[in-house]
Short mmCIF file of C-alpha atoms and ligand atoms in Angstrom, two decimals:
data_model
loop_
_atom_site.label_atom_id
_atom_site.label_comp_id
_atom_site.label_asym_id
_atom_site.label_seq_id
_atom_site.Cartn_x
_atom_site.Cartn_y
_atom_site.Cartn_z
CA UNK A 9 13.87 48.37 9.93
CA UNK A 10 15.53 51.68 10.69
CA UNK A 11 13.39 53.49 8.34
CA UNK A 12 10.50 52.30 10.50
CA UNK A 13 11.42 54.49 13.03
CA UNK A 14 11.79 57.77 11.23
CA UNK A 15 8.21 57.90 10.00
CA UNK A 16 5.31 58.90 11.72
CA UNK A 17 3.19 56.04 13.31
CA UNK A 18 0.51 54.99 10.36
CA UNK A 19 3.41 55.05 8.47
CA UNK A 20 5.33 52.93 10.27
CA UNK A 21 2.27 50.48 10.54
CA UNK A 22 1.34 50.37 7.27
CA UNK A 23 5.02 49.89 5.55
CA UNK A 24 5.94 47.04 8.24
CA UNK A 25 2.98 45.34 7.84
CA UNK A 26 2.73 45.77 4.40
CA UNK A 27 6.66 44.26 4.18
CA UNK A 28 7.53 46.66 1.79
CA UNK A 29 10.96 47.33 3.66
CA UNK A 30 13.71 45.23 2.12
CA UNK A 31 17.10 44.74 3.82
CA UNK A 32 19.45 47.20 3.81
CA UNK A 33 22.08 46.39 0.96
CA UNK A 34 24.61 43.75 2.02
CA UNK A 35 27.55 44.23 0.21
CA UNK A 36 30.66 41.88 0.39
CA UNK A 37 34.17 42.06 0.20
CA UNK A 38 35.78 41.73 -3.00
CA UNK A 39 37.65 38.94 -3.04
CA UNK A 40 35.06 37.21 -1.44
CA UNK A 41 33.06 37.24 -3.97
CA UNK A 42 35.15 35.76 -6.07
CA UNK A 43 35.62 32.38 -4.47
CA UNK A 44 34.46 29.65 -6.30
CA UNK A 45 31.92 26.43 -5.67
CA UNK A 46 34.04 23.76 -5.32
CA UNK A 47 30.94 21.21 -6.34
CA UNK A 48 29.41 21.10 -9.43
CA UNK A 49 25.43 20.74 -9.37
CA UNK A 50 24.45 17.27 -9.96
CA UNK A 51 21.47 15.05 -9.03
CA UNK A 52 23.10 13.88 -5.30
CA UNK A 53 24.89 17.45 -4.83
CA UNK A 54 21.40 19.39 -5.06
CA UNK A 55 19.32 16.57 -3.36
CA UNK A 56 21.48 16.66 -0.15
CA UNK A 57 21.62 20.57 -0.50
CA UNK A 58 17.64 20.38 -0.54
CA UNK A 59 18.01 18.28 2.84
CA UNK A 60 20.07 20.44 4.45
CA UNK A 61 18.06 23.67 3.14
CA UNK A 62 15.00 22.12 4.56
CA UNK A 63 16.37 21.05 7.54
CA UNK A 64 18.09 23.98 8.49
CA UNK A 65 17.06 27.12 6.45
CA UNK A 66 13.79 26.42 5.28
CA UNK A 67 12.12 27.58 8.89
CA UNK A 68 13.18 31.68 7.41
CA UNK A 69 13.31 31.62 4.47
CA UNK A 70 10.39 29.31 3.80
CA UNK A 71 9.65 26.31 1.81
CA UNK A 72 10.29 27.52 -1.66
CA UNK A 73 12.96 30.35 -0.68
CA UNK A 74 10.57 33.26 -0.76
CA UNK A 75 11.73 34.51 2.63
CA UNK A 76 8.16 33.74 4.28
CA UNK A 77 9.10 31.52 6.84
CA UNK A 78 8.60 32.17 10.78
CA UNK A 79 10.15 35.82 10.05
CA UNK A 80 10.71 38.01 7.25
CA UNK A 81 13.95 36.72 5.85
CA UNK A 82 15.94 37.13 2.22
CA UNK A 83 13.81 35.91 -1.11
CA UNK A 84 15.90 33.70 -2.66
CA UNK A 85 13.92 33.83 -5.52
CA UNK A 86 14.10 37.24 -7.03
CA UNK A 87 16.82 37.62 -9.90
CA UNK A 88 18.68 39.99 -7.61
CA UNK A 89 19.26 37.69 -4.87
CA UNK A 90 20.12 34.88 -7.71
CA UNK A 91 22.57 37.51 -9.23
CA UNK A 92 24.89 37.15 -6.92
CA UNK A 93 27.97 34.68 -7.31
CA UNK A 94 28.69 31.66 -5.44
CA UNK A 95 31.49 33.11 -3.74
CA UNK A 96 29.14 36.28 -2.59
CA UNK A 97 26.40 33.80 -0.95
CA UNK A 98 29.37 32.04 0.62
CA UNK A 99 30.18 35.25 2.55
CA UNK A 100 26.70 35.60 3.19
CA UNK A 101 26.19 32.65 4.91
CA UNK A 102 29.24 32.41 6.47
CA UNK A 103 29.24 35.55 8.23
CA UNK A 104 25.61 36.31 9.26
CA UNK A 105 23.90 39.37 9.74
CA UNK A 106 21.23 40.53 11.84
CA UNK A 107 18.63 37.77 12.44
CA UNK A 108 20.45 35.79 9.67
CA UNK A 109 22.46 33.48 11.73
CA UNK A 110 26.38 32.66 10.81
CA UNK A 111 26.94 29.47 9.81
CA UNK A 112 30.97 29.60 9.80
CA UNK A 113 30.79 26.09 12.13
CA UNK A 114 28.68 24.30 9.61
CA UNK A 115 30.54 21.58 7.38
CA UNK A 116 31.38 23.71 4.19
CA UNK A 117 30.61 21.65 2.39
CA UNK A 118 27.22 21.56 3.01
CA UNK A 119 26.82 25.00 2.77
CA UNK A 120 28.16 24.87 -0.91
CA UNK A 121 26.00 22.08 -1.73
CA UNK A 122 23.19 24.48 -0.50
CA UNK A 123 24.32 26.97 -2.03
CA UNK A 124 23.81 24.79 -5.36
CA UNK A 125 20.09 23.53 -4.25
CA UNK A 126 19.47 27.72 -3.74
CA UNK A 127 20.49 27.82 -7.30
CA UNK A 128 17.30 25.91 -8.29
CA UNK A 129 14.81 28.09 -6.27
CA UNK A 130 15.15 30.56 -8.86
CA UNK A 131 11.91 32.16 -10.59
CA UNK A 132 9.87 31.16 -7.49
CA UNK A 133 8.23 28.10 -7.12
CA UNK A 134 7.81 26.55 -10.86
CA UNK A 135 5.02 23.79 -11.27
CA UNK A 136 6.70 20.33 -11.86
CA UNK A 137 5.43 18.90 -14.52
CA UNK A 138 7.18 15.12 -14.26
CA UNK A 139 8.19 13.63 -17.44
CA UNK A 140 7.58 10.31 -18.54
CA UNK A 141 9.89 7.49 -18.67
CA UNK A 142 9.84 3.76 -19.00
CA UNK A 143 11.02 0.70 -16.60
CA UNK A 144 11.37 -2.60 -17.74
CA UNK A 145 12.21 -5.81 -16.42
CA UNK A 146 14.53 -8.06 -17.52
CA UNK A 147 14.97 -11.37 -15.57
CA UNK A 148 16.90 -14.58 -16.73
CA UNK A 149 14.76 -17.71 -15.30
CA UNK A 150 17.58 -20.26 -16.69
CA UNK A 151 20.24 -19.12 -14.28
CA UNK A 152 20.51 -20.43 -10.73
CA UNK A 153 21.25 -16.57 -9.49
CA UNK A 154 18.47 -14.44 -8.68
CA UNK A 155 18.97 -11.48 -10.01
CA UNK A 156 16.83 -9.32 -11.35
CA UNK A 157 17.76 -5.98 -13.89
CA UNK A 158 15.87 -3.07 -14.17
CA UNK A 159 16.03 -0.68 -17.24
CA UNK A 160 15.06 2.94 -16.75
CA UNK A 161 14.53 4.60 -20.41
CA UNK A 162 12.52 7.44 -22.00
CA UNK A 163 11.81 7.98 -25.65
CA UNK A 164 13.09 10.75 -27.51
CA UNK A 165 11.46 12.32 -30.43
CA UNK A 166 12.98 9.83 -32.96
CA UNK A 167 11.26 7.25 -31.14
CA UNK A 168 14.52 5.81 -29.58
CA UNK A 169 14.99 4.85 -26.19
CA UNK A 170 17.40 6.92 -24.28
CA UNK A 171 18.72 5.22 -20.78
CA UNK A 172 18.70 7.17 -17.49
CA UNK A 173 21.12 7.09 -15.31
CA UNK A 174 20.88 7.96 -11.59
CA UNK A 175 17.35 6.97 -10.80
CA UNK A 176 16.03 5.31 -8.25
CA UNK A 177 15.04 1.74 -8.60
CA UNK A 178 12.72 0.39 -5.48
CA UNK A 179 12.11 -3.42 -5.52
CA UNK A 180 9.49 -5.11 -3.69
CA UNK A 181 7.58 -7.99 -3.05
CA UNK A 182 3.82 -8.34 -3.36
CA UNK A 183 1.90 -9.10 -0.35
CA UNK A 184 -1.63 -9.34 1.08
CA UNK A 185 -1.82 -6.39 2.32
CA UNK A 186 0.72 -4.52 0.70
CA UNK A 187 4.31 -4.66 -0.93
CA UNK A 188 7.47 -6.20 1.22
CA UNK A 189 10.63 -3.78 0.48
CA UNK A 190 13.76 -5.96 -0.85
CA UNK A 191 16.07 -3.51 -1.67
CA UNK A 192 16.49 -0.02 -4.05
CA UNK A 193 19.57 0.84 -6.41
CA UNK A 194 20.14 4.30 -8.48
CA UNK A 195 20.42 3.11 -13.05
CA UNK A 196 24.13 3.21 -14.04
CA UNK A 197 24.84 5.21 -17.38
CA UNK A 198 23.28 2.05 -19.25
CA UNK A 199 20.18 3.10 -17.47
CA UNK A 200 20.61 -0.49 -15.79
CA UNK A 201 20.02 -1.62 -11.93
CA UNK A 202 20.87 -4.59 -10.60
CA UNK A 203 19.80 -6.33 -7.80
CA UNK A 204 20.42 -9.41 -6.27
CA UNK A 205 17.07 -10.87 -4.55
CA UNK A 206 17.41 -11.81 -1.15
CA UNK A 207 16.64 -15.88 -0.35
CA UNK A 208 14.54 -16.93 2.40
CA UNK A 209 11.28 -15.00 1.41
CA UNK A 210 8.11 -16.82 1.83
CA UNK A 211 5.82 -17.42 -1.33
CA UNK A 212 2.74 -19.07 -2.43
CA UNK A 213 2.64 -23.01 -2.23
CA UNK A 214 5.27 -23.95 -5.26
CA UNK A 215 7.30 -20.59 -4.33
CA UNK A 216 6.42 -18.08 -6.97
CA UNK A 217 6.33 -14.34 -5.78
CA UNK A 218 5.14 -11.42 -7.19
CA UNK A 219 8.00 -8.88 -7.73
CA UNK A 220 7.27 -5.07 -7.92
CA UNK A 221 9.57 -2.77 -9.53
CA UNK A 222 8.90 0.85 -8.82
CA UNK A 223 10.72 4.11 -10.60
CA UNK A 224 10.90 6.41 -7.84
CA UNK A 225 12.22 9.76 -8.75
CA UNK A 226 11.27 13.96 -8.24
CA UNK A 227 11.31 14.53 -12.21
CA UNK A 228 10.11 11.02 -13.68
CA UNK A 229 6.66 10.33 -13.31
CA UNK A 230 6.34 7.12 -11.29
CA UNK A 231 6.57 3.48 -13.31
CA UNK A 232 5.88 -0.01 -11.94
CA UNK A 233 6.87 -3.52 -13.49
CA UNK A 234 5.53 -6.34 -12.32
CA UNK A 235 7.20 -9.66 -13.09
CA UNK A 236 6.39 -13.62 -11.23
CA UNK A 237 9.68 -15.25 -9.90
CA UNK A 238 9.77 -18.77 -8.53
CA UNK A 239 12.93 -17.17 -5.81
CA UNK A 240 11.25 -17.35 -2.52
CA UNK A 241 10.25 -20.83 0.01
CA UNK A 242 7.17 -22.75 -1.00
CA UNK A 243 4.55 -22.35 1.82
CA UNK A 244 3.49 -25.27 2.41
CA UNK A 245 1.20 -23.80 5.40
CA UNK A 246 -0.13 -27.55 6.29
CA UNK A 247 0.39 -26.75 10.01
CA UNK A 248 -2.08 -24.02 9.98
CA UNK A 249 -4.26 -26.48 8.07
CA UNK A 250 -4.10 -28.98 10.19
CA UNK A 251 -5.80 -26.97 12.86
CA UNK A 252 -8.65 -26.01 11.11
CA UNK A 253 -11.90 -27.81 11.62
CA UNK A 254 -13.10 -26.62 7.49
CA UNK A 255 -9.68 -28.27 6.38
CA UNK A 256 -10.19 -31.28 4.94
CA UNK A 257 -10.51 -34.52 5.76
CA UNK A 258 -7.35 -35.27 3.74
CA UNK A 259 -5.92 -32.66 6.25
CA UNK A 260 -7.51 -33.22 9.32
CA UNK A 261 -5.83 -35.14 11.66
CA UNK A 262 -7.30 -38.52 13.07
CA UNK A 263 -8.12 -37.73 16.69
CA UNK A 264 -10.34 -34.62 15.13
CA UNK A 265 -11.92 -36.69 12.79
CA UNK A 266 -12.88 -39.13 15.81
CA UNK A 267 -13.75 -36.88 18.30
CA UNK A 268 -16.30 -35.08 16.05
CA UNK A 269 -17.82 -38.10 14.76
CA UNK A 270 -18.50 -39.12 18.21
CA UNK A 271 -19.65 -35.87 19.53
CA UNK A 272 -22.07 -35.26 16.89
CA UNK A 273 -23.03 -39.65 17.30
CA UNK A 274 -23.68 -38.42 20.92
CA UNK A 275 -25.75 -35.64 20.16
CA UNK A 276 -27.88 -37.19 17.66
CA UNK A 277 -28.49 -40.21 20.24
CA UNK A 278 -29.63 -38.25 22.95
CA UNK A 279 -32.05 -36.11 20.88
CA UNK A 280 -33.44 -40.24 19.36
CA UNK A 281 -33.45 -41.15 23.00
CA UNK A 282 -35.76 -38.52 24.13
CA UNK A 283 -38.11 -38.99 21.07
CA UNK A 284 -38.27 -42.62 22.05
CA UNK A 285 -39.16 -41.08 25.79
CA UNK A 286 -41.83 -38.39 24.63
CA UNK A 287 -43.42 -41.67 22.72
CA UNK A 288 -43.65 -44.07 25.39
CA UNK A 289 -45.32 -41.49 27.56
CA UNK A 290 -47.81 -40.58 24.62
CA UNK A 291 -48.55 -44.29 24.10
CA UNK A 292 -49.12 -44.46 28.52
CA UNK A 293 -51.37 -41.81 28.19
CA UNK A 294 -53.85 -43.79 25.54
CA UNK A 295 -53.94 -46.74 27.53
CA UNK A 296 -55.02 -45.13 30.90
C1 HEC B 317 16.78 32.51 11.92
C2 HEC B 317 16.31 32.78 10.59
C3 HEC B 317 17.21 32.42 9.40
C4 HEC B 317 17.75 31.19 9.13
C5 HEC B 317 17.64 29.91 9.93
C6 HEC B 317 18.47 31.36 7.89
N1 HEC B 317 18.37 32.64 7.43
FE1 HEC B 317 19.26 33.41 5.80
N2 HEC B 317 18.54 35.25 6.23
C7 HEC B 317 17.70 35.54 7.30
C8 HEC B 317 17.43 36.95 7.31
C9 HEC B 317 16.54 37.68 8.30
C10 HEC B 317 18.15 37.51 6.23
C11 HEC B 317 18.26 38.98 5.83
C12 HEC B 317 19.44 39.53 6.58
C13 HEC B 317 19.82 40.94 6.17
O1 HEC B 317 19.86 41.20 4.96
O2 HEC B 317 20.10 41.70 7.08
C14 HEC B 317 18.83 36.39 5.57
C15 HEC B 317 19.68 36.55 4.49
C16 HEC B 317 20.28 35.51 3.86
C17 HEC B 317 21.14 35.65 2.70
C18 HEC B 317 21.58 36.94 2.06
C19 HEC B 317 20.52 37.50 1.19
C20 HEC B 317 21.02 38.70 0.36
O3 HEC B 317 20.69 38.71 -0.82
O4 HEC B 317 21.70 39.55 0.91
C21 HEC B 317 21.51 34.40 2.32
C22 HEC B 317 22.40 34.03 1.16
C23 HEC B 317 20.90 33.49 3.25
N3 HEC B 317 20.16 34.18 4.17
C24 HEC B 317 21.06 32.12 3.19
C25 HEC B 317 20.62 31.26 4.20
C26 HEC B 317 20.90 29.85 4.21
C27 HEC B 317 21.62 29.09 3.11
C28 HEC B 317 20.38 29.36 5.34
C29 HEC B 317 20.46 27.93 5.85
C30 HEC B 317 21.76 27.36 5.94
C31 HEC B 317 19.78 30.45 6.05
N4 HEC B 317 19.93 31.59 5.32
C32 HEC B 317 19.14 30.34 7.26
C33 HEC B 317 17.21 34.65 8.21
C34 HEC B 317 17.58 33.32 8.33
#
């Protein structure tokens, strides 16, 4: 920003608004540089750096890292910012300069697991393109547990199915207007999740449920298996029944059945009564 204010006034205007004025170089210490990551980048590690990112560095330097966010701040997606090792960000981070907060009180290990999820920024925002895999359902009906197993699988170009491990698994229960969360578990290396299915769920008359499986997952396109347990509570709803006057008569209680008989035997005898009325007076009339 410096620079700025060495050049005459249009200058001035049009470089800063223009944001072709980088930083000044930041250079680090070397043996600071040279610390290492303690983490290694896996599915959790950059998922919980992504979290933090968003929740605490995103506002800067933007959604995808291009240093766009509520002021001009580092792109983290150039190759020159991504050149830099571990150890160097660390510093970076750590220390602060500028309008680049320190974050020296911050957990460090969050910051390394950020560090990792900054690693994935690079190149600028990429399109995901999901890739397909498979979930299946495998459920034993025979065995008093209920337990159902999941298998999350893609095929490779021979055809076979290769498992995946670490994704998420959400189970759920079909409902009228909607689907009832039971539970979610991440595939072991097998590519296998197991739940056990929670008793005391309400389903249709003899108990049966519809269960929904659901792959949910940033870089598998989304899968659903459906599958019909008999695990939850028959609902018998007869109580609502009972109260309803289009139940029937099997249903309806006595004292309903009575009462409308007689209100409609009363209805229908007043309505004879006055026809018998309006005829006697006609008949009155002819003699007179
Ligand atoms: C208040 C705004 C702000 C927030 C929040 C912020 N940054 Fe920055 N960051 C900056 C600015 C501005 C710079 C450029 C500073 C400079 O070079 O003088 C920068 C620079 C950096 C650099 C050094 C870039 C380089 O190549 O020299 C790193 C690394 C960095 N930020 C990481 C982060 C991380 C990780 C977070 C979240 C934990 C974060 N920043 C949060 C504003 C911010």
């Amino acid at each position: 920003m410096r620079i700025c204010g060495n050049s005459i006034i249009i200058m001035l205007l049009l470089a800063c608004s223009l944001d072709v004025l980088a930083f000044e170089p930041w250079n680090v210490p070397g043996p600071e540089g040279g610390r290492k990551n303690p983490l290694k980048a896996d599915k959790n590690v950059i998922e919980n750096g992504r979290i933090f990112f968003m929740n605490t560095c995103k506002a800067c330097h933007g959604e995808q890292g291009l240093g766009n966010g509520v002021i001009k701040a580092a792109d983290m997606t150039t190759a020159k910012f991504q050149s830099q090792t571990d150890g160097e960000l660390f510093y970076k981070i750590t220390t602060g300069r500028g309008q680049m907060p320190s974050f020296k009180a911050m957990n460090s290990n969050d910051l390394w697991q950020v560090i990792i999820f900054i690693r994935t920024l690079a190149g600028g925002a990429k399109q995901v393109l999901k890739k397909n895999a498979m979930l299946n359902l495998i459920i034993d009906v025979n065995k008093p547990e209920k337990q159902v197993t999941g298998v999350v699988y893609f095929m490779d170009e021979a055809g076979q199915k290769q498992p995946l491990e670490k994704i998420k698994v959400g189970f759920y229960v079909q409902r009228m207007f909607g689907l009832l969360p039971v539970g979610s578990k991440y595939t072991n290396d097998k590519g296998y999740v197991r739940l056990d299915f929670p008793s005391g769920i309400i389903g249709d008359t003899i108990g049966n449920l519809n269960l929904v499986a659901k792959l949910e997952d940033a870089e598998y396109k989304s899968a659903d298996a459906l599958a019909t347990v008999k695990w939850g509570l028959p609902n018998t709803g007869l109580k609502k029944a009972e109260r309803t006057l289009w139940a029937t008569n099997k249903l309806a209680p006595v004292w309903l059945i009575l009462s409308f008989t007689l209100t409609l035997l009363v209805i229908f005898g007043v309505i004879i009564y006055v026809l018998l009325q309006v005829r006697k007076i006609h008949r009155l009339g002819k003699i007179v």
